Short mmCIF file of C-alpha atoms and ligand atoms in Angstrom, two decimals:
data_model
loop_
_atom_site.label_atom_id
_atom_site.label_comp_id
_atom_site.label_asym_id
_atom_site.label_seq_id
_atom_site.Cartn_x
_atom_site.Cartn_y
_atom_site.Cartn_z
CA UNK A 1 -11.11 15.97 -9.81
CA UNK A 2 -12.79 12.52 -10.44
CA UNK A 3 -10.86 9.44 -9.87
CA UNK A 4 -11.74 6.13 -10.45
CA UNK A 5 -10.96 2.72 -9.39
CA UNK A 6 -10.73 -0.62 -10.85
CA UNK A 7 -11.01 -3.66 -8.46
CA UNK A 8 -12.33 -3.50 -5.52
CA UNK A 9 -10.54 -6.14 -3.06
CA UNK A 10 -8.57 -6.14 -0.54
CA UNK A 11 -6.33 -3.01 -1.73
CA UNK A 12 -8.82 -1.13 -4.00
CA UNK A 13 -11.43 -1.47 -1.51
CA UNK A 14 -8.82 0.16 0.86
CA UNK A 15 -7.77 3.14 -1.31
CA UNK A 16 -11.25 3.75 -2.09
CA UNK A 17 -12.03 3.91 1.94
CA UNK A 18 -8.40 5.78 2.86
CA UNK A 19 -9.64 8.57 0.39
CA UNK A 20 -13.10 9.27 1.81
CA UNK A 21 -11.39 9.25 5.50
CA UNK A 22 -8.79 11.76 3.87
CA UNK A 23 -12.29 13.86 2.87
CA UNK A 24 -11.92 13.42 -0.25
CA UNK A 25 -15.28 13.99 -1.82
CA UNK A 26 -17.26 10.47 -2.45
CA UNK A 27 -19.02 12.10 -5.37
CA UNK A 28 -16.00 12.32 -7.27
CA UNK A 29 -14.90 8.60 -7.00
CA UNK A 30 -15.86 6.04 -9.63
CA UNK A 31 -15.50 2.58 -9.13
CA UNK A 32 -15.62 -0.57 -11.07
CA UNK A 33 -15.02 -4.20 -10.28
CA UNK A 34 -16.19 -7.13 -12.76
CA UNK A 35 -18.06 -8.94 -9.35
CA UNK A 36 -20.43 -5.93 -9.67
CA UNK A 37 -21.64 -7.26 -6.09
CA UNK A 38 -18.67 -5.31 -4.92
CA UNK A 39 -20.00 -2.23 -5.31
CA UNK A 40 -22.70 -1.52 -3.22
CA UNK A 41 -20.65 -1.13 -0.27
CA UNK A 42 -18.53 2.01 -1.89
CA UNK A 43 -22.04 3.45 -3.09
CA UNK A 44 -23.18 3.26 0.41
CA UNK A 45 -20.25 5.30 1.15
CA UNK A 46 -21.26 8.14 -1.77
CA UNK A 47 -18.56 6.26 -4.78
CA UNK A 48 -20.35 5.90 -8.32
CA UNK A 49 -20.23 2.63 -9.61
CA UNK A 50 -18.94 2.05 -13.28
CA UNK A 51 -20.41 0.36 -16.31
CA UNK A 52 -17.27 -1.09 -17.49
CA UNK A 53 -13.77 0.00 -16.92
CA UNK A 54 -13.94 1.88 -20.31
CA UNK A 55 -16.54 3.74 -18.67
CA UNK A 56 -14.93 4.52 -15.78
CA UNK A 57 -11.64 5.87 -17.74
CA UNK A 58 -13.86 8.00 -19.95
CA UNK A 59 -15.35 9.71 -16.96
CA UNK A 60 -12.45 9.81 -14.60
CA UNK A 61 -9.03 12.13 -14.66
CA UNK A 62 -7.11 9.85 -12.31
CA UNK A 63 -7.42 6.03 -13.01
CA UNK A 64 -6.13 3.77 -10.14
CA UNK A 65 -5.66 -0.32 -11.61
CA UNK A 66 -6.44 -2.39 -8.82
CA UNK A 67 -6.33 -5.90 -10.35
CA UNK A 68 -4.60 -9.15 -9.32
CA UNK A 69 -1.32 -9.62 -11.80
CA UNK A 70 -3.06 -12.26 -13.63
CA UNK A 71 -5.82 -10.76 -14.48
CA UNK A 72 -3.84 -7.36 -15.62
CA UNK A 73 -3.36 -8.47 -19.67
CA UNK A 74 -7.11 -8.89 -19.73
CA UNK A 75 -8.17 -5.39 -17.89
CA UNK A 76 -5.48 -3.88 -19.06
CA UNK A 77 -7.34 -4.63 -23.08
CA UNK A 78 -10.05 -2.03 -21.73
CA UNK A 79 -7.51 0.89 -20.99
CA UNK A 80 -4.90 0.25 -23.84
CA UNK A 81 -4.78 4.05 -24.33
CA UNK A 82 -5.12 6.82 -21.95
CA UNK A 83 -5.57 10.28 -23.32
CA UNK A 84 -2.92 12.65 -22.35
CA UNK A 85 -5.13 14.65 -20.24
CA UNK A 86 -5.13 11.70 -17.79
CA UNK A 87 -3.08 9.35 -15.61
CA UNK A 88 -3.22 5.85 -14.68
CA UNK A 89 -1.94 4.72 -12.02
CA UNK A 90 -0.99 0.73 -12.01
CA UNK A 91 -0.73 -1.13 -8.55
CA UNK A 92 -0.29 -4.09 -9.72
CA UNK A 93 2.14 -6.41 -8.56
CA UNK A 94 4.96 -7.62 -10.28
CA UNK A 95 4.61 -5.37 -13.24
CA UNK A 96 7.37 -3.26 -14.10
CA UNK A 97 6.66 0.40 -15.62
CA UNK A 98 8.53 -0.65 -19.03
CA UNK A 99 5.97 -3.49 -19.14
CA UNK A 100 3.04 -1.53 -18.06
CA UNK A 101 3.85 1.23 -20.85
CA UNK A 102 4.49 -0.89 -23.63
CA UNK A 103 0.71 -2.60 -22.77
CA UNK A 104 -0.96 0.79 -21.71
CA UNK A 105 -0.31 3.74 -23.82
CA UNK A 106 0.05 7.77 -22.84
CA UNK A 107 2.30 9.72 -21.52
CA UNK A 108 0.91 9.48 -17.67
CA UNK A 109 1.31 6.19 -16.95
CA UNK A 110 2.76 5.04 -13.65
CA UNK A 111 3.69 2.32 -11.85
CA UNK A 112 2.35 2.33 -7.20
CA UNK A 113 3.53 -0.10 -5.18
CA UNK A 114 1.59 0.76 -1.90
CA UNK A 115 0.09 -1.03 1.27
CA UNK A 116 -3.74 -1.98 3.07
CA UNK A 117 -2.49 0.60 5.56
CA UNK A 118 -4.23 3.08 2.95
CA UNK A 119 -7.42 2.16 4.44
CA UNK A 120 -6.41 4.28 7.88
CA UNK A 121 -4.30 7.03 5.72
CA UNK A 122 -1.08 5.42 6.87
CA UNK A 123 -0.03 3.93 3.64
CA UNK A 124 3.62 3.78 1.65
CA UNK A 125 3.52 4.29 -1.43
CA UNK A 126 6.47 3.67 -3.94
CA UNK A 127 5.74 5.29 -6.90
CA UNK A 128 7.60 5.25 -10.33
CA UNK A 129 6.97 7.59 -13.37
CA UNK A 130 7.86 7.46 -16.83
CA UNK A 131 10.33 10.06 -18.49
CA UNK A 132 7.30 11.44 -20.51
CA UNK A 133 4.89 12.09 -17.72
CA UNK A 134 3.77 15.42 -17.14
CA UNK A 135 4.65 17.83 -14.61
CA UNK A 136 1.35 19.09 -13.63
CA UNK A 137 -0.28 15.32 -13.87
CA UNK A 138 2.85 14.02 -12.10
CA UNK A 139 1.77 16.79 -8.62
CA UNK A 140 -1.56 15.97 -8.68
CA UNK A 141 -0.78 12.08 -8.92
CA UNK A 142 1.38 12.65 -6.04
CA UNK A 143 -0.96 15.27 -4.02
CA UNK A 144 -4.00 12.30 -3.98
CA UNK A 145 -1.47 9.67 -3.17
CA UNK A 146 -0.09 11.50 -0.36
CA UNK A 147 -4.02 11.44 0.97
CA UNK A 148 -3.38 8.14 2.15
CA UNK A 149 0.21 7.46 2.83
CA UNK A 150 3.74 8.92 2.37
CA UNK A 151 4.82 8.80 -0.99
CA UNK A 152 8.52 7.57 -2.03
CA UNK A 153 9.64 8.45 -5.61
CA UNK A 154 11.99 5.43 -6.30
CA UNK A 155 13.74 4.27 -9.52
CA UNK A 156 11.62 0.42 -10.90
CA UNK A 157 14.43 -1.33 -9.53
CA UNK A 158 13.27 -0.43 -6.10
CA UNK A 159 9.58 -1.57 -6.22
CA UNK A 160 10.24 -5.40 -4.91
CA UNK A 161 12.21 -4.13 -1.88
CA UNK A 162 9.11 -2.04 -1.00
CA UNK A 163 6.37 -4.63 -2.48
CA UNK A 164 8.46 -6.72 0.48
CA UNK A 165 9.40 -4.57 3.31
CA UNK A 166 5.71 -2.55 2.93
CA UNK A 167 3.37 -4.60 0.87
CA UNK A 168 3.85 -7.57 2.90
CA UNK A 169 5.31 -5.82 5.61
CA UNK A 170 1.87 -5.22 7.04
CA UNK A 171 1.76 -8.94 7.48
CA UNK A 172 5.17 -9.45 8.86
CA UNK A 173 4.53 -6.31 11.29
CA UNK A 174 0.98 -8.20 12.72
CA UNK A 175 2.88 -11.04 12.99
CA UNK A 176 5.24 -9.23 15.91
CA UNK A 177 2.50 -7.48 16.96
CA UNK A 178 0.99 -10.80 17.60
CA UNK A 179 3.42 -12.19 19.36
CA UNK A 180 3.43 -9.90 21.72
CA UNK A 181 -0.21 -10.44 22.23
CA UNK A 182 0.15 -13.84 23.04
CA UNK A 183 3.30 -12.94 25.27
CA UNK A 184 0.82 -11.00 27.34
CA UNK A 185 -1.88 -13.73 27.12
CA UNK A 186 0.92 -16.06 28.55
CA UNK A 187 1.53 -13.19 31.30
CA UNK A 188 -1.96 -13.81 32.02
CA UNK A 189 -3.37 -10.11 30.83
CA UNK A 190 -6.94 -10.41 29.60
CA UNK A 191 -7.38 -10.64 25.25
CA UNK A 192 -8.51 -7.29 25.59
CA UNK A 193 -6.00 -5.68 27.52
CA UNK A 194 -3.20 -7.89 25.87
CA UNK A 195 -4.74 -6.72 22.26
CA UNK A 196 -4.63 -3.09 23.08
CA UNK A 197 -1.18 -3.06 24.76
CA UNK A 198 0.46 -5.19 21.63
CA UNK A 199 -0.96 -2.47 19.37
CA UNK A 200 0.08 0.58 21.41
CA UNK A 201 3.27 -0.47 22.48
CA UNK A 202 4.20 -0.43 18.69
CA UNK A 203 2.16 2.69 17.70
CA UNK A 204 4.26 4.40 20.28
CA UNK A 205 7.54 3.41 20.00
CA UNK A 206 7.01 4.00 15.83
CA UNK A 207 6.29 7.53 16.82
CA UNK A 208 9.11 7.99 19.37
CA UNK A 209 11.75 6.92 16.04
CA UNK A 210 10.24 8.97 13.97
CA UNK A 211 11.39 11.68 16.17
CA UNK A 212 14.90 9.76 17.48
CA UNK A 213 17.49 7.55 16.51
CA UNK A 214 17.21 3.54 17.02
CA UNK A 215 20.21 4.16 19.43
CA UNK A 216 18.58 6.54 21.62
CA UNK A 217 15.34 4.90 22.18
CA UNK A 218 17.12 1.60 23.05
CA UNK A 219 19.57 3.33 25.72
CA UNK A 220 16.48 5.26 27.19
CA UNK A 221 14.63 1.72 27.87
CA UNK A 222 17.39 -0.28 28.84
CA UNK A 223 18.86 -0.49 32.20
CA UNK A 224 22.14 -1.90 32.85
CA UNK A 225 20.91 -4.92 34.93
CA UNK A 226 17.97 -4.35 34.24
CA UNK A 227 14.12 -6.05 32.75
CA UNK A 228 15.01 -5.00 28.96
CA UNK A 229 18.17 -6.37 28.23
CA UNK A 230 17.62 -9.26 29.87
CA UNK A 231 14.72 -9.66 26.92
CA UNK A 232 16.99 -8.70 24.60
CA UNK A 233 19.77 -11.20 25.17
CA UNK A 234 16.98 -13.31 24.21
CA UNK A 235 16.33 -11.62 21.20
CA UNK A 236 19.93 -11.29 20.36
CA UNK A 237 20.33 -15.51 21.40
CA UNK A 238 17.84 -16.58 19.44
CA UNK A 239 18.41 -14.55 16.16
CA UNK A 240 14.99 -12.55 15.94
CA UNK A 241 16.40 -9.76 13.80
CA UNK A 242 18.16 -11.83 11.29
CA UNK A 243 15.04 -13.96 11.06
CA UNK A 244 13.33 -10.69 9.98
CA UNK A 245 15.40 -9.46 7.95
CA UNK A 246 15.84 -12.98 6.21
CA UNK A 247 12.14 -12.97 5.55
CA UNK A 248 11.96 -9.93 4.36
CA UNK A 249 14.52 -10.37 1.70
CA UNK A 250 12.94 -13.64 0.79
CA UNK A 251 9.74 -11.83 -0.35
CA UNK A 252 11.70 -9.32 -2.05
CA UNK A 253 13.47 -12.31 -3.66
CA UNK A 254 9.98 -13.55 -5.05
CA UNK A 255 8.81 -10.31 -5.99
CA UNK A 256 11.79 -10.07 -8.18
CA UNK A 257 11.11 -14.09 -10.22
CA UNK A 258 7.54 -13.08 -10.17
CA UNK A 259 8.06 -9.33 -11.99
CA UNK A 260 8.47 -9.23 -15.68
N1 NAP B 301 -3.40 -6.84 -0.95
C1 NAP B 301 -2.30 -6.13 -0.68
O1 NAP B 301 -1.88 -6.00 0.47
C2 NAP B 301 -1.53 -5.46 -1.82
C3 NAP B 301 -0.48 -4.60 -1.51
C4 NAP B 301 0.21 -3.99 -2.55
C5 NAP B 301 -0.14 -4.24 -3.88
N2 NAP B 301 -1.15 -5.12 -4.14
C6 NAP B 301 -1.49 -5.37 -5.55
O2 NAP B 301 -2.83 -4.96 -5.75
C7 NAP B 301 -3.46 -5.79 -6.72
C8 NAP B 301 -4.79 -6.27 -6.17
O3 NAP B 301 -4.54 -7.08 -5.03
P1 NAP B 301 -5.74 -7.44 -4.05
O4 NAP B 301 -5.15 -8.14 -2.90
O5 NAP B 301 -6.58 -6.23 -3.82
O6 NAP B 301 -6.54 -8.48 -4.99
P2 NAP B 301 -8.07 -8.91 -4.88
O7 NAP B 301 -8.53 -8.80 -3.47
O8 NAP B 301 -8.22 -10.19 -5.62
O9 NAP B 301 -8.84 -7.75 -5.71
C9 NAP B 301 -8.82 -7.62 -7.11
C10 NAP B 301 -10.24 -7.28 -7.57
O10 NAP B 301 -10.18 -6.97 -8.96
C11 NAP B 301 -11.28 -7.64 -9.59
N3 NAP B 301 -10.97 -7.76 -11.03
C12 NAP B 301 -10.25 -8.73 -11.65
N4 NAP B 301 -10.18 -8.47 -12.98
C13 NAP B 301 -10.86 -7.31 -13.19
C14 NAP B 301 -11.15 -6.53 -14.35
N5 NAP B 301 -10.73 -6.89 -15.56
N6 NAP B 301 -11.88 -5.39 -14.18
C15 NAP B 301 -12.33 -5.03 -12.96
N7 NAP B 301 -12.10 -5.74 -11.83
C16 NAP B 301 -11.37 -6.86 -11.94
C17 NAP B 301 -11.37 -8.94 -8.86
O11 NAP B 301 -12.58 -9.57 -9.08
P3 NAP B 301 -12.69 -11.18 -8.86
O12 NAP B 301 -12.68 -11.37 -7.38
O13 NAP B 301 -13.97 -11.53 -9.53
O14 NAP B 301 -11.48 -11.79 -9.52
C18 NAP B 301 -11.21 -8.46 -7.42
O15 NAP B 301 -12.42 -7.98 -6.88
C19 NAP B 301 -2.49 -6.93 -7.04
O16 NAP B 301 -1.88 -6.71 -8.29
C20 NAP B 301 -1.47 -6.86 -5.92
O17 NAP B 301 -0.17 -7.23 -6.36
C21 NAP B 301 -1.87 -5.71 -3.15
#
């Protein structure tokens, strides 16, 4: 099935890159960006560049919309109708679905809310579908999403918490992951060493929960007495959850003023 993309930055660029690591074929992605400097570097990897996103949604069965919110109205003037026999896929911030349908005609129109983890396959991907979609389109929307994340069906209303707590979660999450960098930096571990043991330290313990509960992970680490709750008085003390959480309501906050 050919699929194309329009804009190639930071997140098209890594959709584009999470599918060819997935194995999907490069010969059946088509990509266009209007800087048309950006596409050399997804021909290199096997893409076809695009004319003109017209082009590209004449040639393509699945259409992913790449494009910063404000320039949406104008790209969106190039794909105004999409024949029934294809689906676009909008990943545009702050867009709802009602908006996005009432701008983009056809039944398969849907609304993505998904992260730069796609790059390494380990995306989420919120994704919202109109009443009118169809079935069949709906699976295989679905099927090449799931390529490069885990895919959440969600009503609209739940797009900000994820454009928040995923989107923008990748930032909050290197910002930990950071921290404890420079924690082992401060220990006096090498940049190297300190790098690698942030990362894994994380990598791990996200695979140990999604195996057990929070409960049972904590209990198994922490001694009474012991190394780990004396670090997590700390935590505890100096309110390093609820700073967390506060920041990642704020952003679902803003996504909410900034969708209409
Ligand atoms: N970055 C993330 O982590 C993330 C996560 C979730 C969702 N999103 C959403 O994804 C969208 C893109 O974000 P981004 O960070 O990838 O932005 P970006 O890096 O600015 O990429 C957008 C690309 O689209 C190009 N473009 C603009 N108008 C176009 C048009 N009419 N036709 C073809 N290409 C066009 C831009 O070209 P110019 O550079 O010339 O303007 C740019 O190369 C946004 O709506 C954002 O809300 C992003």
């Amino acid at each position: 099935m050919a699929i194309g993309v329009i804009g190639l930055g930071n997140l098209g660029g890594s959709i584009v890159k999470g599918l060819i690591k997935s194995g999907y074929p490069p010969d059946q992605i088509y990509v266009y960006d209007q800087d048309e400097s950006k596409h050399k570097a997804f021909m290199d990897m096997g893409a076809h560049p695009s004319v003109s996103s017209g082009a590209l949604l004449f040639l393509t069965e699945v259409i992913f919309v790449c494009v910063k919110p404000s320039d949406f109205e104008k790209a969106a003037r190039n794909f105004s109708f999409v024949e029934d026999s294809k689906a676009l896929v909008s990943f545009v911030g702050g867009v709802k679905l009602e908006s996005l349908t009432a701008k983009v005609h056809g039944k398969n129109v849907f609304r993505a809310m998904p992260n730069i983890s796609s790059e390494v396959c380990e995306s989420v991907i919120a994704l919202t579908s109109p009443k009118t979609a169809d079935a069949n389109m709906k699976k295989k929307v679905i099927e090449l999403l799931s390529k490069i994340g885990d895919v959440y069906e969600v009503e609209d209303s739940q797009i900000d918490a994820f454009t928040s707590l995923s989107g923008s979660g990748v930032a909050f999450a290197t910002e930990l992951i950071k921290a404890f960098y420079e924690a082992g930096l401060l220990l006096g571990l090498s940049h190297d060493n300190a790098k690698k043991v942030a990362v894994k330290v994380f990598l791990g313990a996200s695979k140990l929960l999604s195996q057990y509960d929070f409960e049972e992970i904590s209990k198994r680490v922490t001694t009474p007495g012991g190394t780990t709750i004396e670090g997590l008085y700390v935590l505890e003390k100096t309110g390093v959850r609820g700073a967390i959480i506060e920041a990642i309501k704020a952003g679902a906050e803003k996504a909410s003023k900034l969708t209409s």
